[in-house]
Amino acid sequence: MTETYDITIIGGGPAGMFAAFYAGMHNAKTQLVESLAELGGQVNALYPEKTILDVAGFPAVSGRELIANQRRQLDQFPLTIKTGQAVTNVAATDDGFTITTAAGTTQTKAVIIAVGNGAFTPRKLNVANAADFEGQHLFYSARDLDHFRGHDVMVAGGGDAAIDQALMLEKVAKSVTLLHRRDQFRGLAHMVDLLRASTVTVQTPYLIRDLQATADDRLDVTLKQVGSQDDMTHATVDDLVVSYGFTADHHALDAWDVDLAEDHRLIAVDSTMATSVPGIYAIGDGVMYPGKQPLIATGYGEAPVAVRSIMTRYFPDRRGPVHSTSLSDQH
Ligand SMILES: Cc1cc2nc3c(=O)[nH]c(=O)nc-3n(C[C@H](O)[C@H](O)[C@H](O)COP(=O)(O)OP(=O)(O)OC[C@H]3O[C@@H](n4cnc5c(N)ncnc54)[C@H](O)[C@@H]3O)c2cc1C
């Protein structure tokens, strides 16, 4: 039987996460659907180590810490959180909407779109047979650290995320090599200092040209030194983690059955965060209205407005007023 939700939130960035928390406060049966393997949107994917200075109540907080705190806030409620699932269609029904992902369809009374700049996917390694090794020896993020325990691991990339993955893997792997196509890293100076002080071997400037399986089920990585005419060199590792950043698909919503009015190529919303389609609301970086600022704090403000609008219109018995002080006995 298809699961039916009161509210479906599409996009698990800071705005979508806060909307899910707020929906939880209103006892709304809520699913939060995120295309990436982890929640946190741009903050987690693009700048986890950056110190953010403009979130109310936090004089300084790293992107990672902010998202971890949001996750703890979310976990107070029995919400359904689906990661690694892009919403590929939203279609109107007689009583709400059908939400489609690769995992199937669900029903929902109302929708909050919080997709930011579009569905993120890791930028893939441009080597012909890369897909053959994905999930076995080739990864786009080192999530399950246990997999890498005692392994020789190569990390490819030059940004904060690549350095971060290398340092994380250093704790469990037998050896870690960080490969970058330039001599200079793009990562924050502080991250580069941590890298230099670590046991991670830095190999620059190199590009990956080919992957082959070895007879003993390891990975032979063919490397080309940038700017040299030399023959290729080889490295044998257990795993390769490619951290080349993300691409955002701005056009994913065009394929949905529902047709949302736009403003400057973003979703047009009114002051209640309602879109042009009744029952669909939108918040965060993906929306436009006069005076809109694409900031974390703005999304945090829009989330309660959208949830309250939905509760008032579709679930008036649960519309509140709700203050967080009613959440627990501790307050
Ligand atoms: C380098 C950088 C530094 C920044 N620094 C600051 C700062 O200091 N302070 C500040 O306030 N703001 C900063 N910002 C802006 C801030 O990150 C954004 O305003 C904020 O992330 C917007 O949150 P969001 O939830 O609207 O969207 P996002 O963070 O973009 O999250 C949207 C999520 O939706 C998911 N998604 C998209 N499409 C689908 C789909 N079809 N199905 C399922 N999931 C989907 C995406 O994968 C993504 O995880 C910075 C941005 C960048 C790039």
Short mmCIF file of N, CA and C and ligand atoms in Angstrom, two decimals, residues 10-16 33-36 40-43 46-47 50 52 54 85-87 114-120 256 283-285 294-297, ligand 1:
data_model
loop_
_atom_site.label_atom_id
_atom_site.label_comp_id
_atom_site.label_asym_id
_atom_site.label_seq_id
_atom_site.Cartn_x
_atom_site.Cartn_y
_atom_site.Cartn_z
N ILE A 10 10.77 18.34 -0.02
CA ILE A 10 11.71 17.90 -1.06
C ILE A 10 12.97 18.75 -0.94
N GLY A 11 14.08 18.11 -0.54
CA GLY A 11 15.34 18.83 -0.36
C GLY A 11 15.71 18.92 1.10
N GLY A 12 16.86 18.32 1.44
CA GLY A 12 17.29 18.25 2.85
C GLY A 12 18.45 19.17 3.15
N GLY A 13 18.42 20.38 2.58
CA GLY A 13 19.38 21.42 2.98
C GLY A 13 18.93 22.04 4.29
N PRO A 14 19.60 23.12 4.72
CA PRO A 14 19.22 23.73 6.00
C PRO A 14 17.75 24.15 6.05
N ALA A 15 17.22 24.68 4.93
CA ALA A 15 15.82 25.13 4.93
C ALA A 15 14.87 23.93 5.05
N GLY A 16 15.10 22.89 4.25
CA GLY A 16 14.24 21.71 4.29
C GLY A 16 14.32 21.00 5.64
N VAL A 33 12.76 14.24 1.78
CA VAL A 33 13.41 13.46 0.72
C VAL A 33 14.60 14.24 0.17
N GLU A 34 15.77 13.64 0.22
CA GLU A 34 17.01 14.31 -0.20
C GLU A 34 17.74 13.45 -1.24
N SER A 35 18.20 14.09 -2.30
CA SER A 35 18.85 13.32 -3.37
C SER A 35 20.26 12.84 -2.99
N LEU A 36 20.97 13.61 -2.16
CA LEU A 36 22.31 13.19 -1.76
C LEU A 36 22.24 12.13 -0.65
N GLY A 40 21.92 18.22 4.57
CA GLY A 40 22.77 19.39 4.81
C GLY A 40 22.96 20.31 3.62
N GLY A 41 22.50 19.91 2.44
CA GLY A 41 22.54 20.78 1.26
C GLY A 41 23.91 21.35 0.98
N GLN A 42 23.92 22.59 0.53
CA GLN A 42 25.19 23.24 0.17
C GLN A 42 26.15 23.31 1.35
N VAL A 43 25.59 23.49 2.54
CA VAL A 43 26.44 23.68 3.72
C VAL A 43 27.30 22.43 3.95
N LEU A 46 29.33 21.58 0.26
CA LEU A 46 30.30 22.51 -0.33
C LEU A 46 31.24 23.16 0.68
N TYR A 47 30.77 23.37 1.92
CA TYR A 47 31.67 24.08 2.85
C TYR A 47 31.51 23.60 4.29
N LYS A 50 33.88 25.48 6.67
CA LYS A 50 33.85 26.95 6.75
C LYS A 50 33.22 27.39 8.06
N ILE A 52 30.81 29.73 9.74
CA ILE A 52 29.67 30.58 9.37
C ILE A 52 29.44 31.57 10.51
N ASP A 54 26.92 34.17 10.29
CA ASP A 54 25.65 34.91 10.24
C ASP A 54 24.43 34.03 10.47
N GLN A 85 17.71 9.76 -2.56
CA GLN A 85 16.53 9.60 -3.43
C GLN A 85 16.13 10.95 -4.00
N ALA A 86 16.37 11.16 -5.28
CA ALA A 86 15.92 12.40 -5.91
C ALA A 86 14.44 12.28 -6.25
N VAL A 87 13.70 13.33 -6.01
CA VAL A 87 12.30 13.36 -6.44
C VAL A 87 12.30 13.65 -7.94
N ALA A 114 12.16 22.52 -1.23
CA ALA A 114 13.32 23.20 -0.63
C ALA A 114 14.59 22.73 -1.35
N VAL A 115 14.55 22.84 -2.68
CA VAL A 115 15.60 22.20 -3.49
C VAL A 115 16.81 23.09 -3.77
N GLY A 116 16.85 24.28 -3.22
CA GLY A 116 18.03 25.14 -3.43
C GLY A 116 18.29 25.34 -4.91
N ASN A 117 19.52 25.08 -5.30
CA ASN A 117 19.90 25.26 -6.71
C ASN A 117 19.66 24.02 -7.55
N GLY A 118 19.00 23.01 -6.99
CA GLY A 118 18.71 21.80 -7.75
C GLY A 118 19.40 20.60 -7.15
N ALA A 119 19.05 19.43 -7.67
CA ALA A 119 19.59 18.18 -7.10
C ALA A 119 21.10 18.11 -7.30
N PHE A 120 21.80 17.85 -6.23
CA PHE A 120 23.26 17.71 -6.29
C PHE A 120 23.63 16.28 -6.63
N TRP A 256 8.76 17.80 -13.91
CA TRP A 256 7.64 17.43 -13.06
C TRP A 256 6.31 17.77 -13.75
N ILE A 283 10.50 27.08 -0.29
CA ILE A 283 11.33 27.89 0.62
C ILE A 283 12.81 27.76 0.22
N GLY A 284 13.62 28.62 0.80
CA GLY A 284 15.08 28.49 0.64
C GLY A 284 15.60 29.12 -0.64
N ASP A 285 16.80 28.72 -1.01
CA ASP A 285 17.49 29.35 -2.14
C ASP A 285 16.75 29.21 -3.47
N PRO A 294 19.38 34.93 -0.61
CA PRO A 294 19.70 33.49 -0.55
C PRO A 294 20.68 33.19 0.58
N LEU A 295 20.18 33.12 1.78
CA LEU A 295 21.00 32.88 2.98
C LEU A 295 20.37 31.79 3.83
N ILE A 296 21.18 31.19 4.67
CA ILE A 296 20.68 30.15 5.58
C ILE A 296 19.57 30.74 6.47
N ALA A 297 19.85 31.91 7.04
CA ALA A 297 18.90 32.52 7.98
C ALA A 297 17.55 32.79 7.30
C1 LIG B 1 30.62 28.55 -0.70
C2 LIG B 1 29.34 29.03 -0.08
C3 LIG B 1 29.39 29.71 1.14
C4 LIG B 1 28.21 30.16 1.73
N1 LIG B 1 28.29 30.81 2.92
C5 LIG B 1 27.15 31.21 3.55
C6 LIG B 1 27.21 31.87 4.80
O1 LIG B 1 28.27 32.11 5.36
N2 LIG B 1 26.03 32.25 5.39
C7 LIG B 1 24.81 32.03 4.80
O2 LIG B 1 23.77 32.36 5.38
N3 LIG B 1 24.73 31.39 3.59
C8 LIG B 1 25.87 31.00 2.95
N4 LIG B 1 25.80 30.37 1.73
C9 LIG B 1 24.47 30.17 1.15
C10 LIG B 1 23.74 29.00 1.84
O3 LIG B 1 24.54 27.83 1.77
C11 LIG B 1 22.39 28.76 1.19
O4 LIG B 1 21.61 29.93 1.34
C12 LIG B 1 21.65 27.59 1.84
O5 LIG B 1 22.39 26.39 1.73
C13 LIG B 1 20.30 27.39 1.19
O6 LIG B 1 19.66 26.32 1.82
P1 LIG B 1 18.52 25.49 1.08
O7 LIG B 1 18.08 24.45 2.06
O8 LIG B 1 17.53 26.43 0.52
O9 LIG B 1 19.21 24.84 -0.20
P2 LIG B 1 20.47 23.87 -0.36
O10 LIG B 1 21.44 24.05 0.72
O11 LIG B 1 20.91 24.08 -1.77
O12 LIG B 1 19.84 22.42 -0.21
C14 LIG B 1 18.94 21.93 -1.18
C15 LIG B 1 18.97 20.42 -1.11
O13 LIG B 1 17.92 19.91 -1.94
C16 LIG B 1 18.39 18.74 -2.59
N5 LIG B 1 17.58 18.52 -3.78
C17 LIG B 1 17.54 19.28 -4.88
N6 LIG B 1 16.69 18.76 -5.78
C18 LIG B 1 16.18 17.65 -5.23
C19 LIG B 1 15.26 16.66 -5.67
N7 LIG B 1 14.66 16.73 -6.88
N8 LIG B 1 14.98 15.61 -4.85
C20 LIG B 1 15.57 15.53 -3.62
N9 LIG B 1 16.46 16.43 -3.16
C21 LIG B 1 16.74 17.48 -3.95
C22 LIG B 1 19.85 19.06 -2.90
O14 LIG B 1 20.61 17.87 -3.09
C23 LIG B 1 20.27 19.81 -1.64
O15 LIG B 1 20.82 18.95 -0.66
C24 LIG B 1 26.95 29.93 1.12
C25 LIG B 1 26.89 29.24 -0.11
C26 LIG B 1 28.07 28.79 -0.70
C27 LIG B 1 27.99 28.04 -2.01
#
